[in-house]
PDB file of C-alpha atoms in Angstrom:
ATOM      1  CA  UNK A   1      -0.407 -10.560   7.033  1.00 45.00           C
ATOM      2  CA  UNK A   2       0.992 -11.326  10.078  1.00 40.00           C
ATOM      3  CA  UNK A   3       2.926  -8.164  11.866  1.00 43.00           C
ATOM      4  CA  UNK A   4       5.723  -6.829  13.272  1.00 46.00           C
ATOM      5  CA  UNK A   5       4.545  -7.909  16.851  1.00 44.00           C
ATOM      6  CA  UNK A   6       3.567 -11.233  15.108  1.00 42.00           C
ATOM      7  CA  UNK A   7      -0.046 -10.082  15.697  1.00 60.00           C
ATOM      8  CA  UNK A   8      -3.049 -10.261  12.154  1.00 73.00           C
ATOM      9  CA  UNK A   9      -2.814  -7.385  10.572  1.00 82.00           C
ATOM     10  CA  UNK A  10      -6.623  -7.463   8.362  1.00 92.00           C
ATOM     11  CA  UNK A  11      -5.832  -4.759   5.538  1.00 96.00           C
ATOM     12  CA  UNK A  12      -8.918  -3.426   3.327  1.00 97.00           C
ATOM     13  CA  UNK A  13      -8.208  -1.994   0.092  1.00 98.00           C
ATOM     14  CA  UNK A  14     -10.734   0.371  -1.447  1.00 97.00           C
ATOM     15  CA  UNK A  15     -10.963   2.654  -4.477  1.00 97.00           C
ATOM     16  CA  UNK A  16     -11.480   6.294  -2.732  1.00 96.00           C
ATOM     17  CA  UNK A  17     -12.142   9.503  -4.760  1.00 93.00           C
ATOM     18  CA  UNK A  18      -9.070  10.986  -3.352  1.00 92.00           C
ATOM     19  CA  UNK A  19     -11.446  14.130  -0.800  1.00 91.00           C
ATOM     20  CA  UNK A  20     -11.100  12.893   2.713  1.00 92.00           C
ATOM     21  CA  UNK A  21      -9.549  14.542   5.115  1.00 92.00           C
ATOM     22  CA  UNK A  22      -7.337  11.888   5.684  1.00 95.00           C
ATOM     23  CA  UNK A  23      -6.605  10.686   2.395  1.00 95.00           C
ATOM     24  CA  UNK A  24      -5.824  14.790   1.014  1.00 94.00           C
ATOM     25  CA  UNK A  25      -3.437  14.417   4.627  1.00 94.00           C
ATOM     26  CA  UNK A  26      -1.546  12.097   4.107  1.00 95.00           C
ATOM     27  CA  UNK A  27      -0.499  13.353   0.319  1.00 92.00           C
ATOM     28  CA  UNK A  28      -0.001  16.176   1.735  1.00 90.00           C
ATOM     29  CA  UNK A  29       2.603  14.622   3.450  1.00 90.00           C
ATOM     30  CA  UNK A  30       4.171  12.176   0.558  1.00 88.00           C
ATOM     31  CA  UNK A  31       4.088  15.585  -1.198  1.00 84.00           C
ATOM     32  CA  UNK A  32       6.346  17.503   1.402  1.00 84.00           C
ATOM     33  CA  UNK A  33       8.622  13.962   2.226  1.00 84.00           C
ATOM     34  CA  UNK A  34       9.136  13.764  -1.908  1.00 75.00           C
ATOM     35  CA  UNK A  35      10.745  17.781  -1.910  1.00 73.00           C
ATOM     36  CA  UNK A  36      12.998  16.856   1.015  1.00 80.00           C
ATOM     37  CA  UNK A  37      14.246  13.642  -0.251  1.00 78.00           C
ATOM     38  CA  UNK A  38      14.525  14.660  -3.371  1.00 74.00           C
ATOM     39  CA  UNK A  39      15.745  18.083  -5.694  1.00 70.00           C
ATOM     40  CA  UNK A  40      14.219  20.439  -7.289  1.00 72.00           C
ATOM     41  CA  UNK A  41      12.821  19.343 -10.359  1.00 74.00           C
ATOM     42  CA  UNK A  42      12.356  15.741  -9.638  1.00 75.00           C
ATOM     43  CA  UNK A  43       9.271  15.278  -7.897  1.00 68.00           C
ATOM     44  CA  UNK A  44       7.402  13.021 -10.600  1.00 72.00           C
ATOM     45  CA  UNK A  45       4.584  12.518  -7.269  1.00 74.00           C
ATOM     46  CA  UNK A  46       1.517  13.847  -8.852  1.00 70.00           C
ATOM     47  CA  UNK A  47      -1.053  16.125  -7.014  1.00 74.00           C
ATOM     48  CA  UNK A  48      -4.353  14.967  -5.651  1.00 78.00           C
ATOM     49  CA  UNK A  49      -6.128  16.894  -9.076  1.00 81.00           C
ATOM     50  CA  UNK A  50      -4.634  14.608 -11.371  1.00 82.00           C
ATOM     51  CA  UNK A  51      -4.670  11.042  -8.720  1.00 87.00           C
ATOM     52  CA  UNK A  52      -8.636  12.088 -10.127  1.00 87.00           C
ATOM     53  CA  UNK A  53      -7.394  11.989 -13.929  1.00 90.00           C
ATOM     54  CA  UNK A  54      -9.506   9.416 -15.963  1.00 94.00           C
ATOM     55  CA  UNK A  55      -5.856   7.900 -16.305  1.00 95.00           C
ATOM     56  CA  UNK A  56      -5.350   7.541 -13.041  1.00 96.00           C
ATOM     57  CA  UNK A  57      -6.910   4.856 -10.185  1.00 96.00           C
ATOM     58  CA  UNK A  58      -6.870   5.453  -6.166  1.00 95.00           C
ATOM     59  CA  UNK A  59      -6.484   3.014  -3.639  1.00 97.00           C
ATOM     60  CA  UNK A  60      -5.760   3.738   0.379  1.00 97.00           C
ATOM     61  CA  UNK A  61      -5.076   1.060   2.358  1.00 97.00           C
ATOM     62  CA  UNK A  62      -7.779   0.621   6.241  1.00 97.00           C
ATOM     63  CA  UNK A  63      -6.725  -1.709   8.545  1.00 96.00           C
ATOM     64  CA  UNK A  64      -9.208  -1.609  11.836  1.00 95.00           C
ATOM     65  CA  UNK A  65     -10.346   1.821  10.670  1.00 94.00           C
ATOM     66  CA  UNK A  66      -7.871   3.359  10.527  1.00 96.00           C
ATOM     67  CA  UNK A  67      -5.886   5.135   7.116  1.00 97.00           C
ATOM     68  CA  UNK A  68      -2.514   3.314   6.501  1.00 98.00           C
ATOM     69  CA  UNK A  69      -1.651   3.656   2.921  1.00 97.00           C
ATOM     70  CA  UNK A  70      -1.820   4.016  -0.461  1.00 97.00           C
ATOM     71  CA  UNK A  71      -0.881   3.450  -3.691  1.00 96.00           C
ATOM     72  CA  UNK A  72      -2.646   4.091  -7.635  1.00 96.00           C
ATOM     73  CA  UNK A  73      -2.230   2.891 -11.328  1.00 98.00           C
ATOM     74  CA  UNK A  74      -2.090   5.124 -14.043  1.00 97.00           C
ATOM     75  CA  UNK A  75      -2.953   3.932 -17.734  1.00 98.00           C
ATOM     76  CA  UNK A  76       0.231   4.862 -19.775  1.00 98.00           C
ATOM     77  CA  UNK A  77      -1.266   2.509 -22.963  1.00 98.00           C
ATOM     78  CA  UNK A  78      -3.224  -0.221 -23.121  1.00 98.00           C
ATOM     79  CA  UNK A  79      -1.020  -2.598 -21.883  1.00 98.00           C
ATOM     80  CA  UNK A  80       1.305  -0.827 -19.067  1.00 98.00           C
ATOM     81  CA  UNK A  81       0.325   0.763 -16.731  1.00 98.00           C
ATOM     82  CA  UNK A  82       2.355   2.947 -14.098  1.00 97.00           C
ATOM     83  CA  UNK A  83       2.527   2.876 -10.711  1.00 98.00           C
ATOM     84  CA  UNK A  84       2.166   6.099  -7.863  1.00 95.00           C
ATOM     85  CA  UNK A  85       1.373   7.419  -4.923  1.00 93.00           C
ATOM     86  CA  UNK A  86       2.111   4.887  -3.128  1.00 94.00           C
ATOM     87  CA  UNK A  87       2.721   5.687   0.623  1.00 93.00           C
ATOM     88  CA  UNK A  88       2.864   4.038   3.909  1.00 96.00           C
ATOM     89  CA  UNK A  89       0.790   6.168   6.648  1.00 97.00           C
ATOM     90  CA  UNK A  90       3.992   6.161   9.427  1.00 95.00           C
ATOM     91  CA  UNK A  91       2.392   5.186  12.299  1.00 96.00           C
ATOM     92  CA  UNK A  92       2.139   1.612   9.680  1.00 96.00           C
ATOM     93  CA  UNK A  93       5.498   1.803   8.716  1.00 94.00           C
ATOM     94  CA  UNK A  94       6.785  -2.121   8.794  1.00 93.00           C
ATOM     95  CA  UNK A  95       3.238  -3.447   9.358  1.00 95.00           C
ATOM     96  CA  UNK A  96       3.185  -4.538   5.224  1.00 96.00           C
ATOM     97  CA  UNK A  97       1.311  -1.861   4.137  1.00 97.00           C
ATOM     98  CA  UNK A  98       3.076  -1.316   0.697  1.00 97.00           C
ATOM     99  CA  UNK A  99       4.004  -4.689   0.518  1.00 97.00           C
ATOM    100  CA  UNK A 100      -0.495  -5.113  -0.001  1.00 97.00           C
ATOM    101  CA  UNK A 101      -1.094  -2.125  -1.681  1.00 98.00           C
ATOM    102  CA  UNK A 102       1.686  -3.514  -3.909  1.00 98.00           C
ATOM    103  CA  UNK A 103       0.126  -6.840  -4.373  1.00 98.00           C
ATOM    104  CA  UNK A 104      -3.139  -5.189  -5.132  1.00 98.00           C
ATOM    105  CA  UNK A 105      -1.398  -2.565  -8.383  1.00 98.00           C
ATOM    106  CA  UNK A 106      -0.094  -5.929  -9.684  1.00 98.00           C
ATOM    107  CA  UNK A 107      -3.648  -7.505  -9.844  1.00 98.00           C
ATOM    108  CA  UNK A 108      -5.773  -4.970 -10.981  1.00 98.00           C
ATOM    109  CA  UNK A 109      -2.839  -4.479 -13.422  1.00 98.00           C
ATOM    110  CA  UNK A 110      -3.140  -8.044 -14.389  1.00 98.00           C
ATOM    111  CA  UNK A 111      -7.039  -6.984 -14.495  1.00 98.00           C
ATOM    112  CA  UNK A 112      -6.788  -5.102 -16.650  1.00 98.00           C
ATOM    113  CA  UNK A 113      -4.472  -6.958 -19.060  1.00 98.00           C
ATOM    114  CA  UNK A 114      -1.701  -4.720 -18.341  1.00 98.00           C
ATOM    115  CA  UNK A 115       1.622  -6.292 -20.387  1.00 98.00           C
ATOM    116  CA  UNK A 116       3.465  -4.107 -18.069  1.00 98.00           C
ATOM    117  CA  UNK A 117       3.733  -1.862 -15.332  1.00 98.00           C
ATOM    118  CA  UNK A 118       6.160  -0.105 -13.899  1.00 98.00           C
ATOM    119  CA  UNK A 119       7.553   3.036 -12.138  1.00 98.00           C
ATOM    120  CA  UNK A 120      10.061   5.601 -11.628  1.00 95.00           C
ATOM    121  CA  UNK A 121      11.529   6.947  -7.992  1.00 94.00           C
ATOM    122  CA  UNK A 122      14.585   8.308  -6.462  1.00 91.00           C
ATOM    123  CA  UNK A 123      18.094   6.208  -6.260  1.00 90.00           C
ATOM    124  CA  UNK A 124      19.313   7.598  -2.830  1.00 90.00           C
ATOM    125  CA  UNK A 125      18.962   6.373   0.844  1.00 90.00           C
ATOM    126  CA  UNK A 126      15.959   7.198   2.182  1.00 90.00           C
ATOM    127  CA  UNK A 127      14.643   5.700  -1.413  1.00 91.00           C
ATOM    128  CA  UNK A 128      16.396   2.324  -0.242  1.00 95.00           C
ATOM    129  CA  UNK A 129      13.019   0.330   0.944  1.00 94.00           C
ATOM    130  CA  UNK A 130      11.234   0.670  -1.893  1.00 95.00           C
ATOM    131  CA  UNK A 131      13.663  -0.405  -4.165  1.00 97.00           C
ATOM    132  CA  UNK A 132      13.793  -3.828  -1.856  1.00 97.00           C
ATOM    133  CA  UNK A 133       9.664  -3.824  -1.757  1.00 98.00           C
ATOM    134  CA  UNK A 134       9.427  -3.166  -5.504  1.00 98.00           C
ATOM    135  CA  UNK A 135      12.219  -6.178  -6.408  1.00 98.00           C
ATOM    136  CA  UNK A 136      11.061  -8.649  -4.263  1.00 98.00           C
ATOM    137  CA  UNK A 137       7.965  -8.213  -6.504  1.00 98.00           C
ATOM    138  CA  UNK A 138       9.759  -8.811  -9.962  1.00 98.00           C
ATOM    139  CA  UNK A 139      10.585  -4.912 -10.331  1.00 98.00           C
ATOM    140  CA  UNK A 140      13.704  -4.700 -12.541  1.00 98.00           C
ATOM    141  CA  UNK A 141      15.855  -1.219 -13.711  1.00 98.00           C
ATOM    142  CA  UNK A 142      14.839   0.054 -16.751  1.00 98.00           C
ATOM    143  CA  UNK A 143      15.835   3.014 -19.433  1.00 97.00           C
ATOM    144  CA  UNK A 144      12.710   5.507 -19.012  1.00 96.00           C
ATOM    145  CA  UNK A 145       9.476   4.829 -19.889  1.00 97.00           C
ATOM    146  CA  UNK A 146       7.098   7.748 -20.834  1.00 96.00           C
ATOM    147  CA  UNK A 147       7.583  11.073 -20.533  1.00 93.00           C
ATOM    148  CA  UNK A 148      11.057  10.662 -17.308  1.00 93.00           C
ATOM    149  CA  UNK A 149      14.204  11.278 -18.893  1.00 92.00           C
ATOM    150  CA  UNK A 150      17.204   9.080 -17.761  1.00 92.00           C
ATOM    151  CA  UNK A 151      18.463  11.445 -14.886  1.00 89.00           C
ATOM    152  CA  UNK A 152      21.004  10.225 -11.806  1.00 89.00           C
ATOM    153  CA  UNK A 153      18.213  10.891  -9.255  1.00 89.00           C
ATOM    154  CA  UNK A 154      15.444   9.124 -10.530  1.00 93.00           C
ATOM    155  CA  UNK A 155      15.347   5.762 -11.293  1.00 95.00           C
ATOM    156  CA  UNK A 156      12.766   3.623 -13.094  1.00 97.00           C
ATOM    157  CA  UNK A 157      11.171   0.084 -13.052  1.00 98.00           C
ATOM    158  CA  UNK A 158       9.005  -2.022 -14.345  1.00 98.00           C
ATOM    159  CA  UNK A 159       8.082  -5.753 -14.678  1.00 98.00           C
ATOM    160  CA  UNK A 160       5.664  -8.093 -16.627  1.00 98.00           C
ATOM    161  CA  UNK A 161       2.623  -9.416 -15.965  1.00 98.00           C
TER     162      UNK A 161
END
């Protein structure tokens, strides 16, 4: 992958146990940002304890030994997965971290024989970069799925695999 200075960036994506201080710090930052940009009651991000659940597989992205981002895949049923906890560390923005993680999660969904991947995100401007990334990878708006409800703040997106 080519970074902003035309240098090659190598991503190391690995399953993570969510106990390292770096990943816990990144997840705290993720939750703070979600609360900062979302109205009360509209934060659907999962806490580390929930991300450790049997139905969730959590991944971290590393660049040259430095934590660069994270993402998770939650099993909704045998044919449907949900993307969770997608976040790029601030020092690694615009280096392809989110793109690399999203490609990994799509490949993992295929490996699990999921027929569909879905996600929920916010609609306002702070979420527009995420919308563009998801659209680039074939996600399109859809009605609420799983436990989500129709809500003017939330945008649900899905794609078939």
